[in-house]
Short mmCIF file of C-alpha atoms in Angstrom, two decimals:
data_model
loop_
_atom_site.label_atom_id
_atom_site.label_comp_id
_atom_site.label_asym_id
_atom_site.label_seq_id
_atom_site.Cartn_x
_atom_site.Cartn_y
_atom_site.Cartn_z
CA MET A 1 13.41 439.48 279.62
CA SER A 2 11.06 436.93 278.05
CA LYS A 3 8.12 435.65 280.06
CA PRO A 4 8.75 432.18 281.55
CA GLU A 5 6.85 429.36 279.88
CA LYS A 6 3.85 427.87 281.67
CA VAL A 7 4.83 424.25 282.20
CA ALA A 8 2.59 421.26 282.95
CA LEU A 9 4.31 418.03 283.97
CA LEU A 10 2.12 414.95 283.56
CA VAL A 11 3.49 411.80 285.24
CA GLY A 12 2.04 408.43 284.30
CA ALA A 13 0.42 410.01 281.26
CA GLY A 14 -0.71 407.21 278.98
CA ASP A 15 -2.72 407.25 275.79
CA ALA A 16 -6.12 407.91 277.37
CA ILE A 17 -6.50 410.33 280.29
CA GLY A 18 -2.89 411.52 280.17
CA ALA A 19 -3.04 412.30 276.45
CA ALA A 20 -6.33 414.16 276.84
CA VAL A 21 -4.95 416.29 279.68
CA ALA A 22 -1.83 416.98 277.62
CA LYS A 23 -3.95 418.22 274.71
CA ARG A 24 -6.15 420.41 276.92
CA PHE A 25 -3.27 422.12 278.69
CA ALA A 26 -1.34 422.51 275.42
CA GLU A 27 -4.38 424.22 273.91
CA GLY A 28 -4.42 426.47 276.96
CA GLY A 29 -0.91 427.70 276.27
CA PHE A 30 1.17 425.35 278.43
CA THR A 31 4.37 423.65 277.45
CA VAL A 32 3.44 420.05 278.19
CA CYS A 33 5.97 417.55 279.52
CA VAL A 34 4.78 413.96 279.54
CA ALA A 35 6.59 411.37 281.66
CA ARG A 36 5.97 407.64 281.51
CA ARG A 37 7.99 404.45 281.73
CA GLU A 38 9.05 404.70 278.09
CA ALA A 39 9.11 408.18 276.56
CA ASP A 40 9.00 406.75 273.04
CA LYS A 41 5.40 405.62 273.63
CA SER A 42 4.40 409.30 273.60
CA ARG A 43 5.87 409.89 270.13
CA GLU A 44 2.49 409.96 268.35
CA LEU A 45 1.04 412.39 270.89
CA GLY A 46 4.10 414.59 270.59
CA GLU A 47 3.89 414.67 266.80
CA GLU A 48 0.20 415.60 266.97
CA LEU A 49 0.77 418.45 269.42
CA LYS A 50 3.83 419.78 267.62
CA ALA A 51 1.95 419.71 264.29
CA ALA A 52 -0.68 421.90 265.94
CA GLY A 53 2.02 424.36 267.01
CA HIS A 54 2.22 423.33 270.66
CA ALA A 55 5.38 422.88 272.74
CA PHE A 56 5.90 419.31 273.96
CA ARG A 57 8.58 417.24 275.68
CA ALA A 58 8.60 413.55 276.61
CA TYR A 59 10.62 411.93 279.40
CA SER A 60 11.19 408.40 280.63
CA VAL A 61 10.68 407.82 284.36
CA ASP A 62 9.99 405.05 286.82
CA ALA A 63 7.82 406.97 289.25
CA ARG A 64 8.38 404.31 291.92
CA LYS A 65 12.04 405.31 292.23
CA GLU A 66 12.90 408.39 294.25
CA GLY A 67 16.06 409.12 292.27
CA ASP A 68 14.23 408.93 288.95
CA VAL A 69 11.51 411.29 290.17
CA ARG A 70 14.00 413.83 291.46
CA HIS A 71 15.98 413.67 288.22
CA LEU A 72 12.79 414.17 286.16
CA PHE A 73 11.77 417.34 288.00
CA ALA A 74 15.30 418.73 287.91
CA CYS A 75 15.49 418.15 284.13
CA VAL A 76 12.13 419.78 283.42
CA GLU A 77 12.92 422.79 285.58
CA LYS A 78 16.32 423.21 283.92
CA GLU A 79 15.47 422.38 280.31
CA VAL A 80 11.90 423.73 279.99
CA GLY A 81 10.95 426.09 282.80
CA PRO A 82 9.20 426.40 286.16
CA ILE A 83 6.48 423.81 286.66
CA GLU A 84 3.07 425.32 287.36
CA VAL A 85 0.90 422.20 287.14
CA CYS A 86 1.79 418.60 288.01
CA LEU A 87 -0.52 415.65 287.35
CA PHE A 88 0.01 412.18 288.84
CA ASN A 89 -1.97 409.69 286.78
CA ALA A 90 -0.18 406.34 287.28
CA GLY A 91 -1.89 403.19 288.51
CA SER A 92 -2.75 399.62 287.59
CA ASN A 93 -6.40 398.61 287.77
CA VAL A 94 -5.84 395.09 289.11
CA ASN A 95 -8.85 392.80 289.54
CA LYS A 96 -7.98 389.51 291.26
CA PRO A 97 -9.83 387.26 293.70
CA LEU A 98 -8.47 387.64 297.21
CA LEU A 99 -6.92 384.16 297.34
CA GLU A 100 -5.13 384.82 294.05
CA THR A 101 -3.74 388.16 295.19
CA SER A 102 -0.07 387.50 295.88
CA GLU A 103 2.16 389.57 298.12
CA ARG A 104 4.02 390.78 295.02
CA LEU A 105 0.84 391.84 293.20
CA PHE A 106 -0.48 393.71 296.25
CA PHE A 107 2.81 395.50 296.80
CA LYS A 108 3.23 396.45 293.13
CA ALA A 109 -0.30 397.92 292.99
CA TRP A 110 0.39 400.02 296.10
CA GLU A 111 3.86 400.99 294.95
CA LEU A 112 2.65 402.30 291.58
CA ALA A 113 -0.54 404.08 292.60
CA CYS A 114 0.20 405.26 296.15
CA TYR A 115 3.93 405.33 296.87
CA ALA A 116 4.78 406.79 293.47
CA GLY A 117 2.05 409.39 293.98
CA PHE A 118 3.67 410.41 297.24
CA LEU A 119 7.10 410.71 295.60
CA VAL A 120 5.76 412.81 292.71
CA GLY A 121 3.58 415.00 294.95
CA ARG A 122 6.39 415.64 297.41
CA GLU A 123 8.85 416.51 294.64
CA ALA A 124 6.33 418.84 293.00
CA ALA A 125 5.78 420.57 296.34
CA SER A 126 9.54 421.09 296.79
CA TYR A 127 9.49 423.35 293.72
CA LEU A 128 6.04 424.92 294.04
CA VAL A 129 6.13 425.89 297.72
CA PRO A 130 9.18 428.21 297.43
CA ARG A 131 7.45 429.96 294.51
CA GLY A 132 4.18 430.23 296.42
CA ARG A 133 1.94 429.01 293.60
CA GLY A 134 0.97 425.95 291.59
CA THR A 135 -1.44 423.04 291.26
CA ILE A 136 -0.90 419.34 292.01
CA LEU A 137 -3.45 416.97 290.48
CA PHE A 138 -4.11 413.34 291.39
CA THR A 139 -6.29 410.87 289.46
CA GLY A 140 -8.53 408.78 291.68
CA ALA A 141 -11.11 406.11 290.93
CA THR A 142 -14.19 404.37 292.33
CA ALA A 143 -11.68 402.27 294.28
CA SER A 144 -10.58 405.43 296.12
CA LEU A 145 -13.90 405.31 297.97
CA ARG A 146 -14.80 401.65 298.35
CA GLY A 147 -13.17 398.28 298.10
CA GLY A 148 -15.00 396.20 295.54
CA LYS A 149 -14.97 392.44 295.11
CA GLY A 150 -11.62 391.43 293.65
CA PHE A 151 -10.04 394.84 294.17
CA ALA A 152 -8.25 394.47 297.52
CA ALA A 153 -4.88 395.51 296.06
CA PHE A 154 -6.10 398.30 293.80
CA SER A 155 -8.46 399.75 296.42
CA ALA A 156 -5.77 399.76 299.10
CA ALA A 157 -3.50 401.67 296.71
CA LYS A 158 -6.17 404.17 295.71
CA PHE A 159 -7.39 404.66 299.30
CA GLY A 160 -3.78 405.41 300.21
CA LEU A 161 -3.32 407.89 297.36
CA ARG A 162 -6.48 409.69 298.43
CA ALA A 163 -5.07 410.02 301.95
CA VAL A 164 -1.78 411.37 300.61
CA ALA A 165 -3.63 413.94 298.50
CA GLN A 166 -5.85 414.97 301.42
CA ALA A 167 -2.92 415.43 303.78
CA MET A 168 -1.07 417.44 301.14
CA ALA A 169 -4.08 419.67 300.51
CA ARG A 170 -4.43 420.53 304.18
CA GLU A 171 -0.73 421.26 304.55
CA LEU A 172 -0.09 423.07 301.27
CA GLY A 173 -3.33 425.00 300.80
CA PRO A 174 -2.27 427.78 303.20
CA LYS A 175 0.94 428.02 301.16
CA ASN A 176 -1.07 428.77 298.01
CA ILE A 177 -0.61 425.31 296.47
CA HIS A 178 -3.87 423.85 295.16
CA VAL A 179 -4.06 420.06 295.55
CA VAL A 180 -6.87 418.33 293.65
CA HIS A 181 -8.03 414.71 293.81
CA LEU A 182 -10.35 413.79 290.93
CA ILE A 183 -12.40 410.64 291.47
CA ILE A 184 -13.40 409.06 288.17
CA ASP A 185 -16.37 406.96 289.24
CA ALA A 186 -17.00 405.55 285.79
CA GLY A 187 -15.75 403.53 282.92
CA VAL A 188 -13.49 405.68 280.77
CA ASP A 189 -14.28 405.86 277.06
CA SER A 190 -10.94 404.56 275.82
CA PRO A 191 -9.56 401.71 273.68
CA ALA A 192 -8.41 399.84 276.79
CA ILE A 193 -11.91 399.86 278.28
CA HIS A 194 -13.44 398.89 274.93
CA GLU A 195 -11.14 395.85 274.78
CA ARG A 196 -11.99 394.90 278.35
CA LEU A 197 -15.71 395.14 277.64
CA LYS A 198 -15.40 393.05 274.47
CA ALA A 199 -13.41 390.43 276.36
CA SER A 200 -16.22 390.18 278.91
CA GLY A 201 -18.78 389.60 276.13
CA VAL A 202 -20.24 393.09 275.85
CA ASP A 203 -21.34 394.21 272.39
CA LEU A 204 -19.97 397.74 272.07
CA ALA A 205 -22.86 398.66 269.77
CA THR A 206 -25.26 398.21 272.70
CA ILE A 207 -23.50 400.73 274.94
CA LYS A 208 -25.75 403.72 275.47
CA PRO A 209 -24.46 407.20 274.53
CA ASP A 210 -22.71 409.02 277.36
CA SER A 211 -22.57 405.93 279.57
CA LEU A 212 -18.76 406.06 279.52
CA THR A 213 -16.86 409.20 280.52
CA ARG A 214 -14.86 410.76 277.70
CA THR A 215 -11.22 411.52 278.38
CA SER A 216 -11.80 415.07 277.12
CA SER A 217 -14.37 415.57 279.89
CA ILE A 218 -11.83 414.42 282.47
CA ALA A 219 -9.23 416.79 281.05
CA GLU A 220 -11.73 419.65 281.16
CA ALA A 221 -12.39 418.95 284.86
CA TYR A 222 -8.67 419.25 285.59
CA TRP A 223 -8.44 422.45 283.54
CA PHE A 224 -11.41 423.88 285.49
CA THR A 225 -9.99 423.10 288.92
CA HIS A 226 -6.59 424.54 288.04
CA HIS A 227 -8.25 427.86 287.19
CA GLN A 228 -10.42 428.16 290.30
CA SER A 229 -9.95 431.31 292.36
CA ARG A 230 -8.27 430.79 295.73
CA ASP A 231 -11.42 431.65 297.70
CA GLY A 232 -13.27 428.71 296.13
CA TRP A 233 -10.89 425.80 295.66
CA THR A 234 -12.13 422.27 295.10
CA HIS A 235 -10.01 419.55 296.64
CA GLU A 236 -12.07 416.52 295.69
CA LEU A 237 -14.33 416.25 292.66
CA ASP A 238 -16.23 413.13 291.63
CA LEU A 239 -16.96 412.64 287.95
CA ARG A 240 -19.43 410.14 286.45
CA PRO A 241 -22.02 409.83 283.65
CA GLY A 242 -25.62 410.61 284.54
CA ALA A 243 -26.51 406.98 283.86
CA GLU A 244 -23.92 405.61 286.30
CA VAL A 245 -25.40 403.76 289.30
CA TRP A 246 -23.81 404.99 292.52
#
């Protein structure tokens, strides 16, 4: 009988952190399954990984819908193999003054970053717990720890996701399921951040080296925590450049 594939399912995996995690786990021998709103947006990543000889699958999912999440996990388990690692990386970094934060905006921020994280984490646990092994990863942010000016919606969502991850870790740890919450207390070195900085008048040439966190460094942190021995698990890890003021 052939050995089952090691499968990593990355939900909300975009072109920055998600793509970097996909590459790191693919290099480590995992079959990587990326799930985002539109699977076709992962075509370039898939072509890159396949060209390097790595196994890759892309799925479309709306992580805010319970039925979609359940269908995603069932498909991956049936079509690819048993999931060993699950990353939840969805969220919308909304910055709006309080009086401009509508009910709809607040709810959508919470629904995407917190509620969807609960749905994905719970579904992952439903497969991992019976097998008695596995890792569930959640991406946090500075907003997971403090509510900044203009970030009422985003902070509420990220605070909530942190609570979900903490509760899961305490419940699932004794069942040999490692739950990790990675707080990225930094600007991420990505095209989206570069555009945001340029829009705010920052000359990218003036940015000091290593003042933004590389997506490869974030991926390496997730790879590290997944491989920790059970007697020394990290639940929460904060990641930032040495130059970051905190």
